[in-house]
Coordinates of C-alpha atoms in Angstrom, one line a residue:
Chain N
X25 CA 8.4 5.7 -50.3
X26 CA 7.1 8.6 -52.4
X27 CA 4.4 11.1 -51.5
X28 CA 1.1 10.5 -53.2
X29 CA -0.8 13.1 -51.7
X30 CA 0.0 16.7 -51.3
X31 CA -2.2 19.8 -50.3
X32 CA -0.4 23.2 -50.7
X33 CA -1.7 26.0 -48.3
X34 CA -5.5 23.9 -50.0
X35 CA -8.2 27.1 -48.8
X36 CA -11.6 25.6 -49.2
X37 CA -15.2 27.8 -49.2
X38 CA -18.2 28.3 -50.5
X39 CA -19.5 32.1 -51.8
X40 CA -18.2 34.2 -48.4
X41 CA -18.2 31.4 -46.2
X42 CA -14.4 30.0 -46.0
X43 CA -14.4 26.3 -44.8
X44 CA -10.6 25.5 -44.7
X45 CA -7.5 28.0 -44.7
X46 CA -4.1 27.0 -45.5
X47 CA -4.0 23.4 -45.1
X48 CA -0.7 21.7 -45.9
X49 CA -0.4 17.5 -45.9
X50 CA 1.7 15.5 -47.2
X51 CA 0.5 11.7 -47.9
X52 CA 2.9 9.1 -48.1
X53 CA 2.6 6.1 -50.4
X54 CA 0.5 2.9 -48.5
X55 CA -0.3 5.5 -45.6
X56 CA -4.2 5.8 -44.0
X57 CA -4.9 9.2 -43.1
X58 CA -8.2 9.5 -41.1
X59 CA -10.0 12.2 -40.7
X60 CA -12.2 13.8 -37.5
X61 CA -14.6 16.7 -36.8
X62 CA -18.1 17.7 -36.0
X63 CA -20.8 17.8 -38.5
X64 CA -20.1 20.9 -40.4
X65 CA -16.4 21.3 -40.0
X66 CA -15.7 20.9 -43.4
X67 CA -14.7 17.1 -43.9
X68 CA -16.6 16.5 -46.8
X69 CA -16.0 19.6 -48.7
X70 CA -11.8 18.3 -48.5
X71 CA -12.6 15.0 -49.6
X72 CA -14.3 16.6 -52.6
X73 CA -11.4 18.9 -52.9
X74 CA -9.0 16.2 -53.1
X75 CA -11.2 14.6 -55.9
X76 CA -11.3 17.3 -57.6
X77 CA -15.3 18.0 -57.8
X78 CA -14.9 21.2 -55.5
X79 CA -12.0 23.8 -56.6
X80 CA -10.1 25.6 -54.3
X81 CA -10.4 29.2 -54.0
X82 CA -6.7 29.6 -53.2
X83 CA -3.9 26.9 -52.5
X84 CA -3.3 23.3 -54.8
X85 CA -4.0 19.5 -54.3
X86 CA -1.4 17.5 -55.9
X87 CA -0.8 13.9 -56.7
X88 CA 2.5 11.6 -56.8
X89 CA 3.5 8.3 -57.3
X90 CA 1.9 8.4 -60.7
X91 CA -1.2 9.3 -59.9
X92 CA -3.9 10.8 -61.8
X93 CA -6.9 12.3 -60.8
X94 CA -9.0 9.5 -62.0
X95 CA -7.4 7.1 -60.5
X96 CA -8.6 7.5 -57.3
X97 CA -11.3 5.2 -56.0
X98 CA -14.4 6.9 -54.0
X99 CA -16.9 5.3 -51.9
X100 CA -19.3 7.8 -51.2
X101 CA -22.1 9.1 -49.0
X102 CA -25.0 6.4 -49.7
X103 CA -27.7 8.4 -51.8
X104 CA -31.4 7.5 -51.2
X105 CA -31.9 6.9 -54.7
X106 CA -30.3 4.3 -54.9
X107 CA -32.4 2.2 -52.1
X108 CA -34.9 1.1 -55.1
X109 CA -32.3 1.3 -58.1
X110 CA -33.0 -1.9 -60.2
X111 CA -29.1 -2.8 -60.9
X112 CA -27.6 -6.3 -60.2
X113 CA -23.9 -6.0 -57.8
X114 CA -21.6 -6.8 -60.2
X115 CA -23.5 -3.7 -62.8
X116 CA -22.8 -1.2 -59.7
X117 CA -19.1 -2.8 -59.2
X118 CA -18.2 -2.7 -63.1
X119 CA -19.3 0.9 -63.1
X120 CA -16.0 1.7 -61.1
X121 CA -13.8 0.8 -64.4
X122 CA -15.1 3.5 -66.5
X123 CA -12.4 6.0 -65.7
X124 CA -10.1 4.0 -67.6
X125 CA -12.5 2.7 -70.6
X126 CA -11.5 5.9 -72.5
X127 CA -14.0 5.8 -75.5
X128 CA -14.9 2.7 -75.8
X129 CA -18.6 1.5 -75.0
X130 CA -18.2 -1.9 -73.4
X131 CA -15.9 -3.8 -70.9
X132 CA -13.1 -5.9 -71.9
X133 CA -13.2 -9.4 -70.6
X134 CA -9.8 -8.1 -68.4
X135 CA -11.8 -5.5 -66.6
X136 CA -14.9 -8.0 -66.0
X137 CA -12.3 -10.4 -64.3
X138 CA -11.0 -7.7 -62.4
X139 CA -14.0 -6.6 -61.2
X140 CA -14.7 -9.7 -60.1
X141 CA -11.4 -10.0 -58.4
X142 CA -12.6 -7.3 -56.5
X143 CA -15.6 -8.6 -55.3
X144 CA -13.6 -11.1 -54.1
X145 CA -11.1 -9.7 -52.3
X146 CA -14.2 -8.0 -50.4
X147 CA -16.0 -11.2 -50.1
X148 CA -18.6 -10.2 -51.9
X149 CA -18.3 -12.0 -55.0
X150 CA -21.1 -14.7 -54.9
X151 CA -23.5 -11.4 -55.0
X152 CA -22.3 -10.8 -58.5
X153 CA -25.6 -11.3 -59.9
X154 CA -28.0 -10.7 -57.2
X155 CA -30.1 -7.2 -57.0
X156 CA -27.9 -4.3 -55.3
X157 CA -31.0 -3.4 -53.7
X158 CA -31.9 -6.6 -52.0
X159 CA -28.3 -6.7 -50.4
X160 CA -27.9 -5.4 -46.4
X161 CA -26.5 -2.4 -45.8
X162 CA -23.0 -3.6 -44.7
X163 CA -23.4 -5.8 -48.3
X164 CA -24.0 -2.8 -50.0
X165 CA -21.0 -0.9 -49.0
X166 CA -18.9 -3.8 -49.7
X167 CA -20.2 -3.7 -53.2
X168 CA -19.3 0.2 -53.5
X169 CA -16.3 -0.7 -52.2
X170 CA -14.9 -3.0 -55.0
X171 CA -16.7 -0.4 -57.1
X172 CA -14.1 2.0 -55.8
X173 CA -11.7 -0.7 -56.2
X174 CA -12.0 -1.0 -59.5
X175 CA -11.3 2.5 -59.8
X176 CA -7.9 2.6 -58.4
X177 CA -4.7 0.5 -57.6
X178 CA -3.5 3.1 -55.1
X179 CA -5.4 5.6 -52.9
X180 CA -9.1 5.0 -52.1
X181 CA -11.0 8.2 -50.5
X182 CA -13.6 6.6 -48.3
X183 CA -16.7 9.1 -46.7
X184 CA -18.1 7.8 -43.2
X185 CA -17.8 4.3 -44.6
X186 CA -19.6 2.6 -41.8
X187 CA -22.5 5.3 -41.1
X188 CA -26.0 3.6 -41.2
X189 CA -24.6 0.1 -40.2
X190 CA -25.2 -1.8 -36.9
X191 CA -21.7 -2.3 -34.8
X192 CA -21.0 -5.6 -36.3
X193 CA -21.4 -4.7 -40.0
X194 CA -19.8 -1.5 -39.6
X195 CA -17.0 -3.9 -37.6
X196 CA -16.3 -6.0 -40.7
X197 CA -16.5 -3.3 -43.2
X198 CA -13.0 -1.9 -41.0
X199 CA -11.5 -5.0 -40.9
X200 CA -12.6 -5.6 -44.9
X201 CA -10.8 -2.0 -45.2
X202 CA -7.7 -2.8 -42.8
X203 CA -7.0 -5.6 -45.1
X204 CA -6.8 -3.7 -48.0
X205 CA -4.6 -1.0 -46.7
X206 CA -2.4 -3.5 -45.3
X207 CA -2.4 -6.7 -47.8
X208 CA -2.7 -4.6 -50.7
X209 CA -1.1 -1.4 -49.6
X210 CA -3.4 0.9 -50.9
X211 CA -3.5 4.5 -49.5
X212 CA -6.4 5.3 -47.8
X213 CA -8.2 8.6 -46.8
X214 CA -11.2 7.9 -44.2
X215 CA -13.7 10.6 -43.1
X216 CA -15.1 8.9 -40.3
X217 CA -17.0 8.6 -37.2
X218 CA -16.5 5.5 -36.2
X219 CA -13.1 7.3 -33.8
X220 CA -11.3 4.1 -32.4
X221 CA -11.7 2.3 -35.5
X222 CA -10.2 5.2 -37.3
X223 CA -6.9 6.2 -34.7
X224 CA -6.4 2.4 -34.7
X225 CA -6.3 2.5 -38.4
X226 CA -4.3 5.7 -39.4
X227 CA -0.7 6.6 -40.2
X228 CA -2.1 10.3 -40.0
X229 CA -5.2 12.1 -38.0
X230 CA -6.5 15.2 -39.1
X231 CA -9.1 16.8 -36.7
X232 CA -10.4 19.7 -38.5
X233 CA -12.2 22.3 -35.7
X234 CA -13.1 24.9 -38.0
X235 CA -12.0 26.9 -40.5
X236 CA -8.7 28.0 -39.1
X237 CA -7.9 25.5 -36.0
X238 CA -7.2 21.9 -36.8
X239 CA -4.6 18.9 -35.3
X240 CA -2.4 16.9 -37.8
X241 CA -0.1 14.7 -36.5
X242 CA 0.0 10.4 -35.9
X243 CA -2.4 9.3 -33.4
X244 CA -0.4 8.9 -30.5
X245 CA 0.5 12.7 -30.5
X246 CA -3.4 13.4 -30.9
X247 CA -4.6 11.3 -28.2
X248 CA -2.2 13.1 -25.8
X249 CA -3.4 16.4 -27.4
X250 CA -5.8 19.0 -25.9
X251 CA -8.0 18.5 -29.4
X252 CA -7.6 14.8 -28.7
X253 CA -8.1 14.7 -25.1
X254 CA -11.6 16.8 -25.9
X255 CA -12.8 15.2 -28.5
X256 CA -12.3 11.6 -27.1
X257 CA -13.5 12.7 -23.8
X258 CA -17.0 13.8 -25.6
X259 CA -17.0 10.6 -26.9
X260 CA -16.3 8.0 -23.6
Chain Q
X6 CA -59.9 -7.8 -88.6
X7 CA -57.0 -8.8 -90.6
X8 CA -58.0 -7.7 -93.6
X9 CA -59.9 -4.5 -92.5
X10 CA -55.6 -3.5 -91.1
X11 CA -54.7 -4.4 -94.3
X12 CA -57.2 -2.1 -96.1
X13 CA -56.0 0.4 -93.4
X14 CA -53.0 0.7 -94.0
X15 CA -53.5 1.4 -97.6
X16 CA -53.5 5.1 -96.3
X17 CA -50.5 6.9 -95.6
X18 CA -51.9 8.4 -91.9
X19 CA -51.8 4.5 -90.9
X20 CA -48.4 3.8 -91.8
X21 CA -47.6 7.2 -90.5
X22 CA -48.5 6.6 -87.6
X23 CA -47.0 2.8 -86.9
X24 CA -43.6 4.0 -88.1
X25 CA -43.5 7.4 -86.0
X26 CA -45.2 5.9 -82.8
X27 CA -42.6 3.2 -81.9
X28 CA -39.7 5.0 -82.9
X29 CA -41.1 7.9 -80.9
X30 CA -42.0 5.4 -77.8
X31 CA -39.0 3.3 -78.0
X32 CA -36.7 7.1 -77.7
X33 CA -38.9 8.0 -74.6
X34 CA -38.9 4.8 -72.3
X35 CA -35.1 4.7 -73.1
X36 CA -34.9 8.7 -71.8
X37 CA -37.4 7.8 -69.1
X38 CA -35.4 5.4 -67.4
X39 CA -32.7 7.4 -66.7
X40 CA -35.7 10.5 -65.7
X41 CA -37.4 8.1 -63.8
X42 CA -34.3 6.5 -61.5
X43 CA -33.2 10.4 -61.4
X44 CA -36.7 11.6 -60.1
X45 CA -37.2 13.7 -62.7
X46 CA -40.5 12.5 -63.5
X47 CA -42.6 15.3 -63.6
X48 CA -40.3 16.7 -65.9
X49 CA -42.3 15.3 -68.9
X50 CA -45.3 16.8 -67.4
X51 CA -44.2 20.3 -67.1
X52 CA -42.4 20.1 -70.5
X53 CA -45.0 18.9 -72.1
X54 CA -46.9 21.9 -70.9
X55 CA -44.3 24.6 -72.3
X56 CA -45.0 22.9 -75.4
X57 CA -48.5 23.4 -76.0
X58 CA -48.1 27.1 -74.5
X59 CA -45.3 27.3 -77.6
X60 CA -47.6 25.5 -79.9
X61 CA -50.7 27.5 -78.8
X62 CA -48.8 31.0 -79.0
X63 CA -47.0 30.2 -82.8
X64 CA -50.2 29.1 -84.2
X65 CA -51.7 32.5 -82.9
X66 CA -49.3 34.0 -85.1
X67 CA -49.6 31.8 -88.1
X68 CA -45.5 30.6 -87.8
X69 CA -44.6 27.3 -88.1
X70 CA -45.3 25.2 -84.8
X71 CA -42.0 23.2 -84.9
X72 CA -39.3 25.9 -84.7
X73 CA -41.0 27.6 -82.3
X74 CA -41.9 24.9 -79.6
X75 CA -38.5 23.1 -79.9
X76 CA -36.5 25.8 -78.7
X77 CA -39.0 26.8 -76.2
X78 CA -38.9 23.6 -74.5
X79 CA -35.6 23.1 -75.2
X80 CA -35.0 26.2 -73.0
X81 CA -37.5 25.1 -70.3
X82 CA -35.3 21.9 -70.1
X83 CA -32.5 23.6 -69.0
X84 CA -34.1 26.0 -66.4
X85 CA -35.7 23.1 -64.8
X86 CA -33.2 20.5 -64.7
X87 CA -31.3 23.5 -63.5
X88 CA -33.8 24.6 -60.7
X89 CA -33.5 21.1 -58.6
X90 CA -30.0 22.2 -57.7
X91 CA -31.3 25.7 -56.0
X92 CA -33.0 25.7 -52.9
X93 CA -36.5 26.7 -54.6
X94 CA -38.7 24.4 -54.2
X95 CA -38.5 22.7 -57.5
X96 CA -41.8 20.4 -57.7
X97 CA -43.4 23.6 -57.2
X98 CA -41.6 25.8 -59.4
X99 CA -42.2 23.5 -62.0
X100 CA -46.1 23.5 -61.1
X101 CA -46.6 27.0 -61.2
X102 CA -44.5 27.6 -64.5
X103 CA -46.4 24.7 -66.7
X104 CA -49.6 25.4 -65.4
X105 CA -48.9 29.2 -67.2
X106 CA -47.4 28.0 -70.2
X107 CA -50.8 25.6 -70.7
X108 CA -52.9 28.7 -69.2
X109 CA -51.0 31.3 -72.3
X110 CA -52.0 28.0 -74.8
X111 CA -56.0 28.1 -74.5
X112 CA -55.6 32.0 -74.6
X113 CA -53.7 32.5 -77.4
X114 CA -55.5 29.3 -79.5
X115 CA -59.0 30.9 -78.4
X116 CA -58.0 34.3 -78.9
X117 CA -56.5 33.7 -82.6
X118 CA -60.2 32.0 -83.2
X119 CA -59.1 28.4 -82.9
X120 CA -61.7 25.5 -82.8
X121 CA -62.5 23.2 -79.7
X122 CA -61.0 20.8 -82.3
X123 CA -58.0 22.4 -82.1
X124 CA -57.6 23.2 -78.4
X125 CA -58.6 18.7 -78.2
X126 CA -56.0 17.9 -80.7
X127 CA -53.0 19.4 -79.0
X128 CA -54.4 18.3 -75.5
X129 CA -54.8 14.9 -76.2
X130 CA -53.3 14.6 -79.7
X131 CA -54.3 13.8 -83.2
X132 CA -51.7 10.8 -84.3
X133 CA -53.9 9.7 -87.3
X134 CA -52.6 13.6 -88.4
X135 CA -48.9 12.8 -88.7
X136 CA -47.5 14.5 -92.0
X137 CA -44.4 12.8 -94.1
X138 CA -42.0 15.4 -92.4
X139 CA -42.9 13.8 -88.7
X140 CA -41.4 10.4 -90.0
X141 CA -38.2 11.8 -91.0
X142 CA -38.1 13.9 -87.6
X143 CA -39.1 10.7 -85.6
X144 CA -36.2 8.5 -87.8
X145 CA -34.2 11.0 -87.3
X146 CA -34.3 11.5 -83.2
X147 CA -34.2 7.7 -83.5
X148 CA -31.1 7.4 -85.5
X149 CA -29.7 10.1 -82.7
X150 CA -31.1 8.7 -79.4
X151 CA -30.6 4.8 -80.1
X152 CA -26.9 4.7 -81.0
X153 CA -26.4 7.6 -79.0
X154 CA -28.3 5.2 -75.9
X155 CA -26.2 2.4 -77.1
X156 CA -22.5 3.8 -77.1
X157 CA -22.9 5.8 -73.8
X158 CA -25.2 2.9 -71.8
X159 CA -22.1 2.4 -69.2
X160 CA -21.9 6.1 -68.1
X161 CA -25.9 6.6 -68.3
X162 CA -26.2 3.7 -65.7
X163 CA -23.0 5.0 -63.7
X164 CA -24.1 8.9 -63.7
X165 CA -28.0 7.6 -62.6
X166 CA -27.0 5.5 -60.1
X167 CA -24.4 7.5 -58.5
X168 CA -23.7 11.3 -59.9
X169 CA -20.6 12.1 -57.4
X170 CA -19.0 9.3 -58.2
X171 CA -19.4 9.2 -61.6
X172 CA -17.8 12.9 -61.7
X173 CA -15.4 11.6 -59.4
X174 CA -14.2 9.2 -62.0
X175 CA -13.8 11.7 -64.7
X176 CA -16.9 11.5 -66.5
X177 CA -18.5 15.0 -67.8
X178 CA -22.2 14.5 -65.7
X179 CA -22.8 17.6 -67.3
X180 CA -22.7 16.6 -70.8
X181 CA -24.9 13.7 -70.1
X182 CA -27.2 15.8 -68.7
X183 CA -27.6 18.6 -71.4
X184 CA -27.7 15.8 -74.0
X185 CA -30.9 14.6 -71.6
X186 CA -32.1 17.6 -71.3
X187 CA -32.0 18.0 -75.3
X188 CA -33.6 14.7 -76.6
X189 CA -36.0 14.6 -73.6
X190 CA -37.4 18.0 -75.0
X191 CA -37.4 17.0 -79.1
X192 CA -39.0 13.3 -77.7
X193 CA -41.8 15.7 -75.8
X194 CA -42.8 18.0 -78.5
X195 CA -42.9 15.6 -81.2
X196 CA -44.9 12.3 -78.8
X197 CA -47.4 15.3 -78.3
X198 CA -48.4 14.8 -81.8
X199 CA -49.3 11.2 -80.7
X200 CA -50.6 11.2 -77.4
X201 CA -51.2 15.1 -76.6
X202 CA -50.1 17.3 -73.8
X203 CA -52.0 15.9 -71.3
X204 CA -50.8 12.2 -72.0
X205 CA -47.5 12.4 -73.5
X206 CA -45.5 12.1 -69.7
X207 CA -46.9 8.7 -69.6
X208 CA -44.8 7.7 -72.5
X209 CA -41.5 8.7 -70.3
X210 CA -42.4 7.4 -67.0
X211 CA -44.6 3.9 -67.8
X212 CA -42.5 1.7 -69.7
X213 CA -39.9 2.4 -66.9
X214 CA -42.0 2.3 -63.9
X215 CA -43.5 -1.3 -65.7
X216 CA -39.9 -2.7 -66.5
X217 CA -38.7 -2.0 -63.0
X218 CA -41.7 -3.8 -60.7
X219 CA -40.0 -7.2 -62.1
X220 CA -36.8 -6.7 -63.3
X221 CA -34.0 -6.6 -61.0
X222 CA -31.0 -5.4 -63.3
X223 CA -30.4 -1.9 -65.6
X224 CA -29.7 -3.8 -68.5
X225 CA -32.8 -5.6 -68.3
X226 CA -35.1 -2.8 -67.3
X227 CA -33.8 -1.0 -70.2
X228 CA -34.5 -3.9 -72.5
X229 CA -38.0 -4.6 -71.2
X230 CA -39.1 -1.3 -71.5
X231 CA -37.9 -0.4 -74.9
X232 CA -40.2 -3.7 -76.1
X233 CA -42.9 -3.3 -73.5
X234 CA -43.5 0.4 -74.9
X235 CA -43.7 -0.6 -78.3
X236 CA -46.3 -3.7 -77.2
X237 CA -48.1 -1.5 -75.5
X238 CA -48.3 1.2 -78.3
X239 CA -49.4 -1.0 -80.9
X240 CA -51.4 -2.8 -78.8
X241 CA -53.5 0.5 -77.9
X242 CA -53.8 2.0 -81.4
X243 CA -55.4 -1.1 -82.7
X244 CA -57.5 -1.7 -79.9
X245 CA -58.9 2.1 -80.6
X246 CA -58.9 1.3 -84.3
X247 CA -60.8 -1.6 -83.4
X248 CA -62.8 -0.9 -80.8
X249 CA -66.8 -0.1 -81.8
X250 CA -67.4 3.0 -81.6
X251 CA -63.4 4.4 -82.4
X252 CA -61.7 5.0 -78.9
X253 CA -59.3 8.0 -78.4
X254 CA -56.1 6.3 -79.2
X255 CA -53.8 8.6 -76.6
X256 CA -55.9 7.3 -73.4
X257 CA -56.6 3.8 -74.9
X258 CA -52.7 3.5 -74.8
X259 CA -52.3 5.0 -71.5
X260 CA -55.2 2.4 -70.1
X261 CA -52.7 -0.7 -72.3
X262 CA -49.7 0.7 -70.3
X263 CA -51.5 1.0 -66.7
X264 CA -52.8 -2.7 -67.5
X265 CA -49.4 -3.5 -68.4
X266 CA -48.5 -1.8 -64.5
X267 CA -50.5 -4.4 -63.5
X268 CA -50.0 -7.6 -64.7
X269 CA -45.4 -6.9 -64.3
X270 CA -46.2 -6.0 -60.7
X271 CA -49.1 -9.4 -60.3
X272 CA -45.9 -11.2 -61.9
X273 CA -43.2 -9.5 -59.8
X274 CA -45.3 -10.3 -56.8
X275 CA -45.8 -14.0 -58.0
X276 CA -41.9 -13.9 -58.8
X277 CA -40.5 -12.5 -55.2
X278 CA -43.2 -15.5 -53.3
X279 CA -41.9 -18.1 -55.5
X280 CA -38.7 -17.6 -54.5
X281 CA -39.1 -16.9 -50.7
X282 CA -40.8 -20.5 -50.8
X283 CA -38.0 -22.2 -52.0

């Protein structure tokens, strides 16, 4: 297997405040790598550094296994804008194939099938033409999801994918996502807060405490570790 | 009434101003769709502000009006697009800063002994004034914005719906928004000719806000309100042509699109019943 991900000594901040020093991960090909913290410790800001959008003031994100920057697919934060956006599901999912359109100003009847094989594969594809906007919430983020699908074959970065959904959509949206890190073997990258979902899910856990203290390691070894032990006794 | 347009448009104002005002409309509801879904509405407002201060100020000075509002909203453009980003408060930022431009306007139109005729023309427009060199400016942003609209309509949609994403893919959000910034401010300063400072935001925000209360998907808002402001254009400047006593054309088109507002939001309502029923 070959390493799709790697972050050398990645130091992240913003004007004199540093949010990350020295981070080194490796990312192995098929792997789900979630990561934990408080609000504020910085998650969101590595995500963005391993798009690309935020540069790093000292250290390097790197890709493998072929991999180009934009061929990563990201499901974001939900904005509020788009709660009253007038776009039909399968606009919002087709918008996902743009990164490899190039010049050209229109979709080819390829990509429209394969955005709608990824509506599919989400179970969303009988939306196609309904509003985005008239969709629930755990619709919604099913839709962004084969949006993001669209976007990549191999490593989807996913930000607190089930915030703002009741237990049971924000249960199916983990099992839609377990299935496509395990039928598809797509690499995965999950800011969460959703904590059992997420050690059940991961390869890798990456706790980030602040700046300077953080746990990396598979989830066995963090639920047996003093970060671990603390930040899952918060939680039960 | 057919043949009194007829006789009308023997005159080269008339035609003027039917070839200018829905190339000119058609340009700003494409713009003010992506303004509108962005919430940069006011954005027309406080532009079209800095344009009569520039307006006011060059014809003060006896230089051409033109080259010296384009830049100067141009410029404005920028700093306010800009200023959402920071943590001033932007919606007031931008109050305080058109409210002065208009403020500099008066004072510089009253002070250089302008009329009252003057001061009404560039507040609520004089569009049976249009010269020769206003069509080829209006054909021209056309023959920009249009294509332009055309070629990059998948990137508009995915930069308005989601900007991090978009980036995320690879696409310069940047660029898209400079080009905004730069056809948003020549559609401003030359639609004041038509509808005036005071009006010319409608043009930007109406067709958009009309498309949108009954159609469900981009492609279809963008449609509807690139032929609804044209309708509703036309439809105005007759109906102030026509009218008895002659109307002011700028509001009679603003009162077209706000019935327009109407009847697509009665028929939206109609539409989303309809289909709870069945």
């Amino acid at each position: 297997m070959s390493v799709i991900l790697t972050c050398h000594s990645l130091c992240l901040g913003y004007e004199n405040r540093e949010v990350l020093h020295g981070l080194d991960l490796r990312l192995e090909e098929g792997q789900c790598l979630s990561v934990l913290g408080e609000n504020g410790a910085g998650k969101s800001t590595l995500l963005h550094a391993l798009l690309g959008l935020k540069k790093p003031s000292r250290g390097s994100v790197e890709y493998g296994a072929g991999l180009s920057r934009r061929q990563i697919g990201y499901l974001p934060q939900q904005s509020a804008a788009q709660k009253d956006f007038p776009a039909l599901a399968g606009e919002v999912v087709r918008s996902g194939l743009l990164s490899s359109c190039g010049a050209r100003a229109w979709y080819t009847r390829g990509e429209r099938r394969r955005a709608l094989e990824a509506m599919e594969l989400l179970g969303v594809r009988e939306m196609n033409r309904r509003s985005f906007r008239e969709l629930s919430g755990g619709q919604q983020r099913r839709v962004l999801l084969a949006r993001a699908l669209c976007a990549t074959q191999k490593l989807l970065l996913l930000d607190e994918p089930g915030a703002g959904l009741d237990p049971v959509a924000s249960q199916d949206l983990a099992q839609a996502i377990r299935a496509l890190h395990r039928t598809q073997g797509i690499s995965i990258v999950m800011v969460s807060h959703d904590i059992a979902t997420a050690l059940r899910e991961a390869d890798l856990v990456l706790h980030l405490v602040n700046a300077h203290e953080r746990f990396l390691g598979t989830p066995d070894a963090y639920r047996a570790s003093e970060t671990g032990a603390r930040f899952l006794g918060n939680r039960n | 009434m057919f043949h009194q347009l007829q006789n009308y448009l023997q005159y080269d104002f008339m035609r003027y101003a039917l070839i200018v005002g829905p190339l000119v409309t058609i340009c700003s509801a494409l713009l003010g769709v992506t303004l509108v879904l962005r919430r940069y509405s006011m954005i027309g407002d406080g532009l079209s502000h800095v344009g009569f201060g520039a307006l006011g100020v060059a014809a003060a000075l006896h230089w051409a009006p033109l080259p010296v509002a384009v830049p100067a909203v141009i410029a404005a453009a920028f700093l306010l697009l800009r200023s959402r980003h920071k943590k001033m408060q932007g919606d007031a930022a931008i109050a305080l800063f058109s409210a002065t431009c208009l403020a500099l306007g008066v004072l510089a139109i009253t002070i250089s002994g302008g009329s009252n005729v003057d001061l009404m023309n560039y507040m609520f427009g004089s569009i049976l004034a249009l010269s020769k060199s206003d069509v080829w400016i209006a054909a021209g942003l056309f023959a920009l914005v249009l294509p332009g609209f055309a070629w990059l309509y998948h990137r508009i949609f995915s930069v308005t719906f989601d900007e991090p994403f978009a980036r995320a893919t690879g696409l310069r959000t940047g660029l898209y928004q400079l080009l905004t910034a730069l056809f948003t401010s020549l559609t401003i300063v030359l639609g004041m000719r038509l509808l005036g400072t005071l009006l010319i935001s409608s043009l930007l925000t109406f067709p958009a806000m009309i498309s949108m209360r009954l159609f469900k998907s981009f492609r279809a808002v963008v449609l509807s309100a690139a032929v609804t402001s044209v309708v509703c254009f036309v439809a105005g400047f007759l109906i102030s042509l026509f009218w008895k006593q002659n109307l002011p054309t700028g509001a009679t088109i603003v009162a077209v699109y706000a019935l327009a507002f109407g009847a697509f939001s009665l028929a939206g309502w109609v539409r989303g019943r309809s289909r709870k029923n069945c």
